[in-house]
Amino acid sequence: MKLEPLRLAVIGCGFFAQNHLRAWRHVRGVRLVAVCDRDEERARAAAATFAVPAVYTDAATLLERERPDFVDIVTTPPSHRELVELAAAHGVAVICQKPAAPTLEDACAMVTACERAGVPYMVHENFRWQPAIRRAREIVATGAIGEPYFGRITFRSRHDVYRDQPYLAADRRFVIADLGVHLLDLARFFFGEPDSLLCAARRVNPRIAGEDAATILLRSPAFACVTDMSYASHQERDLFPQTLIAIEGSEATVVVDADYEVALVRTGRRERIAILPEHRPLAGDAPLRESVLAIQQHWVDCLREGRTPETSGRDNLKTLDLVFGAYQSAETGEAYRPGTLLAASANPSGPSPR
């Protein structure tokens, strides 16, 4: 028996929402029934571009009238908690753009609201769904590199991200919260949970409010992983928006290099595995981002099959704990013990963190 498509509404029609909307047209098993944005002109433009039948400027009205199966929230972080709790109160499942919240307290409250309402909740953490990164993780899982013990995950650029997202220039917490959250999720994706974090961060661009360069060292008895990020780096060739990865093991190293090349490296030789681009050209349209399509299809498949998505709201709390722990480490100059801030945020009046 053919299943009816799930009814979807997108809340937020700004810059990155265009990638979500474009991908939804290629996801199996969904029907986009409405878009919502406080800026009516922007919402109507999105509806016209992506052939969406209904336009709203108020999320509560949308939820009451359309009764979607789920919403995709693609707004800025300060609005996320209110919108997630609103959807949960209406019994509607939620995808929310990263970073999930500006504080761990808000992030915990969002998870609690969805769990109490019995609705699925996932954070749109798409970097791990890039085809090249996915393939590298599969290679590690096969044991082809032996025991992984060291990683470097790098994203350094001077791309003008402020042009399309000017609010980023005003954020007092910038590159770790906006970009580092992706890289920290990747570190967890490849290695699991660290037990120590040390961060150095600085502002290079005097015209912005927050830090635009940071290096974070994650450690456990089994591994060390460096996540390295910058929007201030002069490069001979700027590779934006590519993430470069090297995972070293006892037998070999797997790399994701420039132009999405995945290779297996052993002393004195290199085996190209694949070239797996992130962007797919579309006739008469901007390129489709493969990772956005993949995570959104994953979400729909999980809803259909009753599975917990990889980057569920609860799982993402561990990534956010590393984000806020990185800021604490950068400010104090001391190592952060992962889980400390999360324990305090989840139990503000409970026992002391471990």
Short mmCIF file of C-alpha atoms in Angstrom, two decimals:
data_model
loop_
_atom_site.label_atom_id
_atom_site.label_comp_id
_atom_site.label_asym_id
_atom_site.label_seq_id
_atom_site.Cartn_x
_atom_site.Cartn_y
_atom_site.Cartn_z
CA MET A 1 0.00 0.00 0.00
CA LYS A 2 1.36 3.38 -0.97
CA LEU A 3 1.85 5.73 1.98
CA GLU A 4 0.51 9.27 1.88
CA PRO A 5 3.26 11.93 1.76
CA LEU A 6 4.11 13.56 5.07
CA ARG A 7 2.95 17.17 5.24
CA LEU A 8 5.81 19.61 5.81
CA ALA A 9 5.99 23.31 6.64
CA VAL A 10 9.19 25.37 6.59
CA ILE A 11 9.52 28.18 9.13
CA GLY A 12 12.12 30.73 8.07
CA CYS A 13 12.81 31.64 4.43
CA GLY A 14 16.18 33.39 4.70
CA PHE A 15 19.58 32.64 3.20
CA PHE A 16 20.25 29.02 4.22
CA ALA A 17 16.57 28.08 4.08
CA GLN A 18 16.89 28.16 0.30
CA ASN A 19 19.10 25.06 0.54
CA HIS A 20 16.48 23.29 2.66
CA LEU A 21 13.65 24.24 0.33
CA ARG A 22 15.58 23.15 -2.74
CA ALA A 23 16.37 19.79 -1.15
CA TRP A 24 12.78 19.16 -0.04
CA ARG A 25 11.76 19.04 -3.70
CA HIS A 26 13.95 15.93 -4.07
CA VAL A 27 13.09 14.13 -0.80
CA ARG A 28 10.85 11.08 -1.20
CA GLY A 29 7.63 10.88 0.78
CA VAL A 30 6.96 14.53 1.65
CA ARG A 31 4.73 17.34 0.46
CA LEU A 32 5.64 20.95 1.24
CA VAL A 33 2.35 22.60 2.19
CA ALA A 34 3.39 25.96 3.66
CA VAL A 35 6.20 28.40 4.35
CA CYS A 36 6.40 31.00 7.10
CA ASP A 37 8.55 34.06 7.64
CA ARG A 38 7.99 37.28 9.58
CA ASP A 39 8.97 39.08 6.37
CA GLU A 40 5.92 38.46 4.17
CA GLU A 41 7.72 39.47 0.97
CA ARG A 42 10.47 36.95 1.65
CA ALA A 43 7.94 34.22 2.42
CA ARG A 44 6.01 34.92 -0.78
CA ALA A 45 9.21 34.89 -2.82
CA ALA A 46 10.10 31.46 -1.41
CA ALA A 47 6.59 30.17 -2.09
CA ALA A 48 6.78 31.37 -5.68
CA THR A 49 10.24 29.86 -6.26
CA PHE A 50 9.41 26.47 -4.76
CA ALA A 51 5.71 26.23 -5.68
CA VAL A 52 4.42 26.23 -2.10
CA PRO A 53 0.64 26.70 -1.83
CA ALA A 54 0.35 28.55 1.51
CA VAL A 55 2.20 31.52 3.01
CA TYR A 56 2.21 32.65 6.65
CA THR A 57 3.92 35.30 8.74
CA ASP A 58 2.94 33.72 12.08
CA ALA A 59 4.04 30.21 13.05
CA ALA A 60 1.18 29.61 15.50
CA THR A 61 -1.39 30.37 12.82
CA LEU A 62 0.38 28.05 10.40
CA LEU A 63 0.36 25.18 12.90
CA GLU A 64 -3.31 25.65 13.74
CA ARG A 65 -4.51 25.89 10.14
CA GLU A 66 -2.21 23.52 8.27
CA ARG A 67 -1.62 20.82 10.91
CA PRO A 68 1.61 19.59 9.30
CA ASP A 69 3.24 16.30 10.24
CA PHE A 70 6.49 18.15 10.88
CA VAL A 71 8.13 21.54 10.62
CA ASP A 72 11.61 22.49 9.47
CA ILE A 73 12.79 25.50 11.51
CA VAL A 74 15.41 27.52 9.61
CA THR A 75 15.54 30.72 11.64
CA THR A 76 18.28 32.28 13.77
CA PRO A 77 19.14 30.60 17.11
CA PRO A 78 17.46 33.11 19.49
CA SER A 79 14.05 32.15 18.05
CA HIS A 80 14.55 28.38 18.13
CA ARG A 81 13.33 27.57 21.64
CA GLU A 82 10.03 29.41 21.25
CA LEU A 83 9.35 27.79 17.87
CA VAL A 84 10.34 24.27 18.94
CA GLU A 85 8.20 24.48 22.07
CA LEU A 86 5.31 25.84 19.98
CA ALA A 87 5.54 22.93 17.56
CA ALA A 88 5.77 20.43 20.42
CA ALA A 89 2.68 21.94 22.03
CA HIS A 90 0.83 21.27 18.76
CA GLY A 91 2.10 17.68 18.63
CA VAL A 92 4.23 18.39 15.55
CA ALA A 93 7.64 16.79 14.95
CA VAL A 94 10.58 19.17 14.51
CA ILE A 95 13.80 19.62 12.56
CA CYS A 96 15.76 22.64 13.78
CA GLN A 97 18.76 24.33 12.17
CA LYS A 98 22.04 24.41 14.04
CA PRO A 99 23.17 25.75 16.40
CA ALA A 100 20.09 24.51 18.18
CA ALA A 101 20.12 27.24 20.83
CA PRO A 102 22.18 30.15 22.17
CA THR A 103 22.40 28.50 25.62
CA LEU A 104 22.54 24.94 26.91
CA GLU A 105 19.57 25.71 29.16
CA ASP A 106 17.46 26.53 26.09
CA ALA A 107 18.70 23.44 24.26
CA CYS A 108 17.79 21.19 27.20
CA ALA A 109 14.35 22.79 27.46
CA MET A 110 13.72 22.14 23.75
CA VAL A 111 14.59 18.45 24.14
CA THR A 112 12.40 18.17 27.23
CA ALA A 113 9.44 19.83 25.50
CA CYS A 114 9.59 17.42 22.56
CA GLU A 115 10.10 14.34 24.72
CA ARG A 116 7.17 15.26 26.98
CA ALA A 117 4.98 15.84 23.92
CA GLY A 118 6.14 12.57 22.39
CA VAL A 119 7.28 14.20 19.14
CA PRO A 120 10.53 13.42 17.30
CA TYR A 121 13.13 16.21 17.24
CA MET A 122 16.33 16.39 15.19
CA VAL A 123 18.99 19.06 14.75
CA HIS A 124 19.90 19.72 11.10
CA GLU A 125 23.58 18.85 11.51
CA ASN A 126 24.36 18.22 7.84
CA PHE A 127 28.18 18.17 7.60
CA ARG A 128 28.36 14.49 8.57
CA TRP A 129 26.08 13.77 5.60
CA GLN A 130 28.48 15.14 2.98
CA PRO A 131 29.19 12.21 0.62
CA ALA A 132 32.99 12.39 0.95
CA ILE A 133 32.84 12.57 4.76
CA ARG A 134 30.35 9.73 4.86
CA ARG A 135 32.66 7.56 2.76
CA ALA A 136 35.65 8.36 4.99
CA ARG A 137 33.67 7.29 8.05
CA GLU A 138 32.69 4.05 6.32
CA ILE A 139 36.37 3.34 5.61
CA VAL A 140 37.25 3.86 9.27
CA ALA A 141 34.40 1.54 10.30
CA THR A 142 35.71 -1.28 8.07
CA GLY A 143 39.01 -1.32 9.97
CA ALA A 144 40.99 -0.39 6.85
CA ILE A 145 43.12 2.14 8.76
CA GLY A 146 43.53 -0.03 11.84
CA GLU A 147 42.92 1.60 15.21
CA PRO A 148 42.17 5.33 14.73
CA TYR A 149 44.19 7.43 17.18
CA PHE A 150 44.49 10.95 15.72
CA GLY A 151 42.34 13.27 13.65
CA ARG A 152 42.51 16.73 12.16
CA ILE A 153 39.32 18.38 10.93
CA THR A 154 39.99 21.72 9.25
CA PHE A 155 37.85 24.50 7.79
CA ARG A 156 39.86 27.65 7.09
CA SER A 157 38.69 30.36 4.71
CA ARG A 158 38.34 34.07 4.16
CA HIS A 159 35.01 33.78 2.39
CA ASP A 160 32.70 36.73 3.08
CA VAL A 161 30.02 34.93 5.08
CA TYR A 162 28.76 38.27 6.39
CA ARG A 163 27.43 39.36 2.99
CA ASP A 164 24.51 36.92 2.99
CA GLN A 165 24.26 36.57 6.78
CA PRO A 166 25.08 40.03 8.17
CA TYR A 167 23.86 39.11 11.66
CA LEU A 168 26.95 36.90 12.04
CA ALA A 169 29.14 40.00 12.29
CA ALA A 170 27.22 41.08 15.41
CA ASP A 171 27.41 37.73 17.21
CA ARG A 172 29.75 37.91 20.21
CA ARG A 173 30.15 34.15 19.93
CA PHE A 174 30.73 33.47 16.28
CA VAL A 175 33.00 30.92 14.63
CA ILE A 176 32.84 28.19 17.29
CA ALA A 177 29.05 28.43 17.58
CA ASP A 178 28.37 28.78 13.86
CA LEU A 179 31.08 26.62 12.25
CA GLY A 180 32.78 24.81 15.11
CA VAL A 181 29.52 23.08 16.02
CA HIS A 182 29.79 21.23 12.69
CA LEU A 183 33.42 20.25 13.24
CA LEU A 184 32.82 19.10 16.81
CA ASP A 185 29.94 16.95 15.60
CA LEU A 186 32.32 15.45 13.02
CA ALA A 187 34.88 14.70 15.73
CA ARG A 188 32.20 12.81 17.65
CA PHE A 189 31.10 11.10 14.42
CA PHE A 190 34.60 9.72 13.82
CA PHE A 191 35.85 9.11 17.36
CA GLY A 192 33.05 9.17 19.91
CA GLU A 193 33.12 11.16 23.13
CA PRO A 194 36.23 12.98 24.43
CA ASP A 195 37.04 13.39 28.11
CA SER A 196 39.08 16.59 27.77
CA LEU A 197 38.87 19.74 25.63
CA LEU A 198 41.26 22.66 25.28
CA CYS A 199 40.51 25.69 23.10
CA ALA A 200 42.34 28.79 21.87
CA ALA A 201 40.29 31.43 20.04
CA ARG A 202 40.73 35.00 18.84
CA ARG A 203 39.16 37.77 16.81
CA VAL A 204 41.24 38.72 13.75
CA ASN A 205 38.73 40.90 11.89
CA PRO A 206 38.25 44.12 13.89
CA ARG A 207 34.92 44.83 12.18
CA ILE A 208 33.09 41.92 13.79
CA ALA A 209 32.05 41.33 17.39
CA GLY A 210 33.06 37.72 17.95
CA GLU A 211 35.94 35.32 17.44
CA ASP A 212 36.68 34.32 13.83
CA ALA A 213 39.49 31.80 14.42
CA ALA A 214 39.74 28.91 16.86
CA THR A 215 41.58 25.65 17.44
CA ILE A 216 40.14 22.96 19.69
CA LEU A 217 41.95 19.87 20.94
CA LEU A 218 39.78 16.94 22.00
CA ARG A 219 41.37 14.06 23.88
CA SER A 220 40.60 10.70 25.45
CA PRO A 221 42.83 7.73 26.32
CA ALA A 222 42.01 6.35 22.84
CA PHE A 223 42.43 9.41 20.60
CA ALA A 224 43.35 13.04 20.06
CA CYS A 225 41.50 15.17 17.52
CA VAL A 226 42.18 18.76 16.46
CA THR A 227 39.31 20.81 15.07
CA ASP A 228 40.64 23.91 13.36
CA MET A 229 38.43 26.73 12.05
CA SER A 230 38.77 30.24 10.66
CA TYR A 231 37.00 32.86 8.57
CA ALA A 232 40.11 35.05 8.64
CA SER A 233 42.66 32.93 6.76
CA HIS A 234 44.50 34.13 3.66
CA GLN A 235 44.82 31.19 1.27
CA GLU A 236 46.45 30.77 -2.12
CA ARG A 237 43.26 28.95 -3.07
CA ASP A 238 40.24 29.42 -0.84
CA LEU A 239 38.43 26.08 -0.60
CA PHE A 240 35.19 27.38 0.95
CA PRO A 241 32.94 25.56 1.78
CA GLN A 242 35.12 22.45 1.96
CA THR A 243 36.15 20.63 5.14
CA LEU A 244 39.52 18.88 5.04
CA ILE A 245 39.90 15.76 7.17
CA ALA A 246 42.69 13.34 8.07
CA ILE A 247 42.02 10.37 10.34
CA GLU A 248 45.22 8.52 11.22
CA GLY A 249 45.16 4.88 12.22
CA SER A 250 47.70 2.26 13.16
CA GLU A 251 47.68 0.86 9.60
CA ALA A 252 46.81 3.81 7.31
CA THR A 253 45.35 7.32 7.10
CA VAL A 254 42.08 8.21 5.41
CA VAL A 255 41.81 11.76 4.09
CA VAL A 256 39.16 14.02 2.65
CA ASP A 257 41.21 16.42 0.55
CA ALA A 258 40.55 19.41 -1.69
CA ASP A 259 37.71 19.00 -4.16
CA TYR A 260 36.11 16.22 -2.10
CA GLU A 261 38.71 13.56 -2.90
CA VAL A 262 38.70 10.61 -0.51
CA ALA A 263 41.99 8.72 -0.36
CA LEU A 264 43.73 6.05 1.68
CA VAL A 265 47.34 6.88 2.48
CA ARG A 266 50.11 4.51 3.53
CA THR A 267 53.81 5.31 3.74
CA GLY A 268 54.99 6.25 0.27
CA ARG A 269 51.72 5.65 -1.54
CA ARG A 270 48.23 7.02 -1.94
CA GLU A 271 45.11 5.24 -3.19
CA ARG A 272 42.30 7.42 -4.49
CA ILE A 273 39.00 5.96 -3.36
CA ALA A 274 36.51 8.42 -4.84
CA ILE A 275 35.69 12.02 -5.64
CA LEU A 276 32.32 12.81 -4.09
CA PRO A 277 31.26 16.45 -4.57
CA GLU A 278 28.91 18.16 -2.13
CA HIS A 279 27.14 20.24 -4.80
CA ARG A 280 25.01 18.70 -7.57
CA PRO A 281 24.28 20.96 -10.57
CA LEU A 282 20.58 21.40 -11.37
CA ALA A 283 19.26 22.67 -14.67
CA GLY A 284 17.79 26.15 -14.26
CA ASP A 285 18.46 26.28 -10.52
CA ALA A 286 21.23 26.76 -7.98
CA PRO A 287 23.19 23.60 -7.10
CA LEU A 288 21.65 21.09 -4.73
CA ARG A 289 23.66 20.41 -1.57
CA GLU A 290 23.93 16.65 -1.23
CA SER A 291 24.34 16.73 2.56
CA VAL A 292 21.15 18.75 3.00
CA LEU A 293 19.21 16.32 0.81
CA ALA A 294 20.71 13.32 2.63
CA ILE A 295 19.94 14.49 6.16
CA GLN A 296 16.41 15.50 5.22
CA GLN A 297 15.78 12.12 3.58
CA HIS A 298 17.23 10.47 6.70
CA TRP A 299 14.77 12.42 8.84
CA VAL A 300 11.77 11.38 6.74
CA ASP A 301 12.90 7.75 6.71
CA CYS A 302 13.28 7.84 10.50
CA LEU A 303 9.78 9.28 10.92
CA ARG A 304 8.33 6.58 8.67
CA GLU A 305 10.19 3.75 10.40
CA GLY A 306 10.00 4.98 13.99
CA ARG A 307 13.80 5.26 14.29
CA THR A 308 15.79 7.84 16.25
CA PRO A 309 17.75 10.10 13.86
CA GLU A 310 21.53 10.28 14.14
CA THR A 311 21.55 13.89 15.31
CA SER A 312 18.50 13.80 17.55
CA GLY A 313 17.95 16.74 19.82
CA ARG A 314 19.21 14.72 22.78
CA ASP A 315 22.35 13.55 20.99
CA ASN A 316 23.07 17.10 19.86
CA LEU A 317 23.23 18.24 23.49
CA LYS A 318 26.63 16.51 23.68
CA THR A 319 27.88 18.54 20.71
CA LEU A 320 26.55 21.78 22.19
CA ASP A 321 28.23 20.93 25.49
CA LEU A 322 31.54 20.86 23.59
CA VAL A 323 30.72 24.20 21.93
CA PHE A 324 30.06 25.96 25.22
CA GLY A 325 32.93 24.11 26.87
CA ALA A 326 35.22 25.46 24.14
CA TYR A 327 34.19 29.01 24.99
CA GLN A 328 34.82 28.34 28.68
CA SER A 329 38.26 26.91 27.91
CA ALA A 330 39.16 29.83 25.63
CA GLU A 331 38.12 32.32 28.32
CA THR A 332 39.87 30.59 31.24
CA GLY A 333 42.86 29.07 29.46
CA GLU A 334 42.07 25.79 31.20
CA ALA A 335 40.96 22.40 29.90
CA TYR A 336 37.23 21.67 30.01
CA ARG A 337 35.80 18.36 31.17
CA PRO A 338 33.02 17.42 28.71
CA GLY A 339 29.62 16.93 30.27
CA THR A 340 30.13 19.40 33.12
CA LEU A 341 28.08 22.25 31.66
CA LEU A 342 25.44 19.91 30.29
CA ALA A 343 24.91 18.30 33.69
CA ALA A 344 24.50 21.72 35.28
CA SER A 345 22.10 22.90 32.56
CA ALA A 346 19.95 19.77 32.62
CA ASN A 347 19.76 19.78 36.45
CA PRO A 348 20.07 23.43 37.50
CA SER A 349 18.90 22.73 41.05
CA GLY A 350 20.12 19.14 41.28
CA PRO A 351 23.38 17.64 42.49
CA SER A 352 26.74 19.05 41.53
CA PRO A 353 28.13 18.04 38.12
CA ARG A 354 30.51 15.11 38.05
#
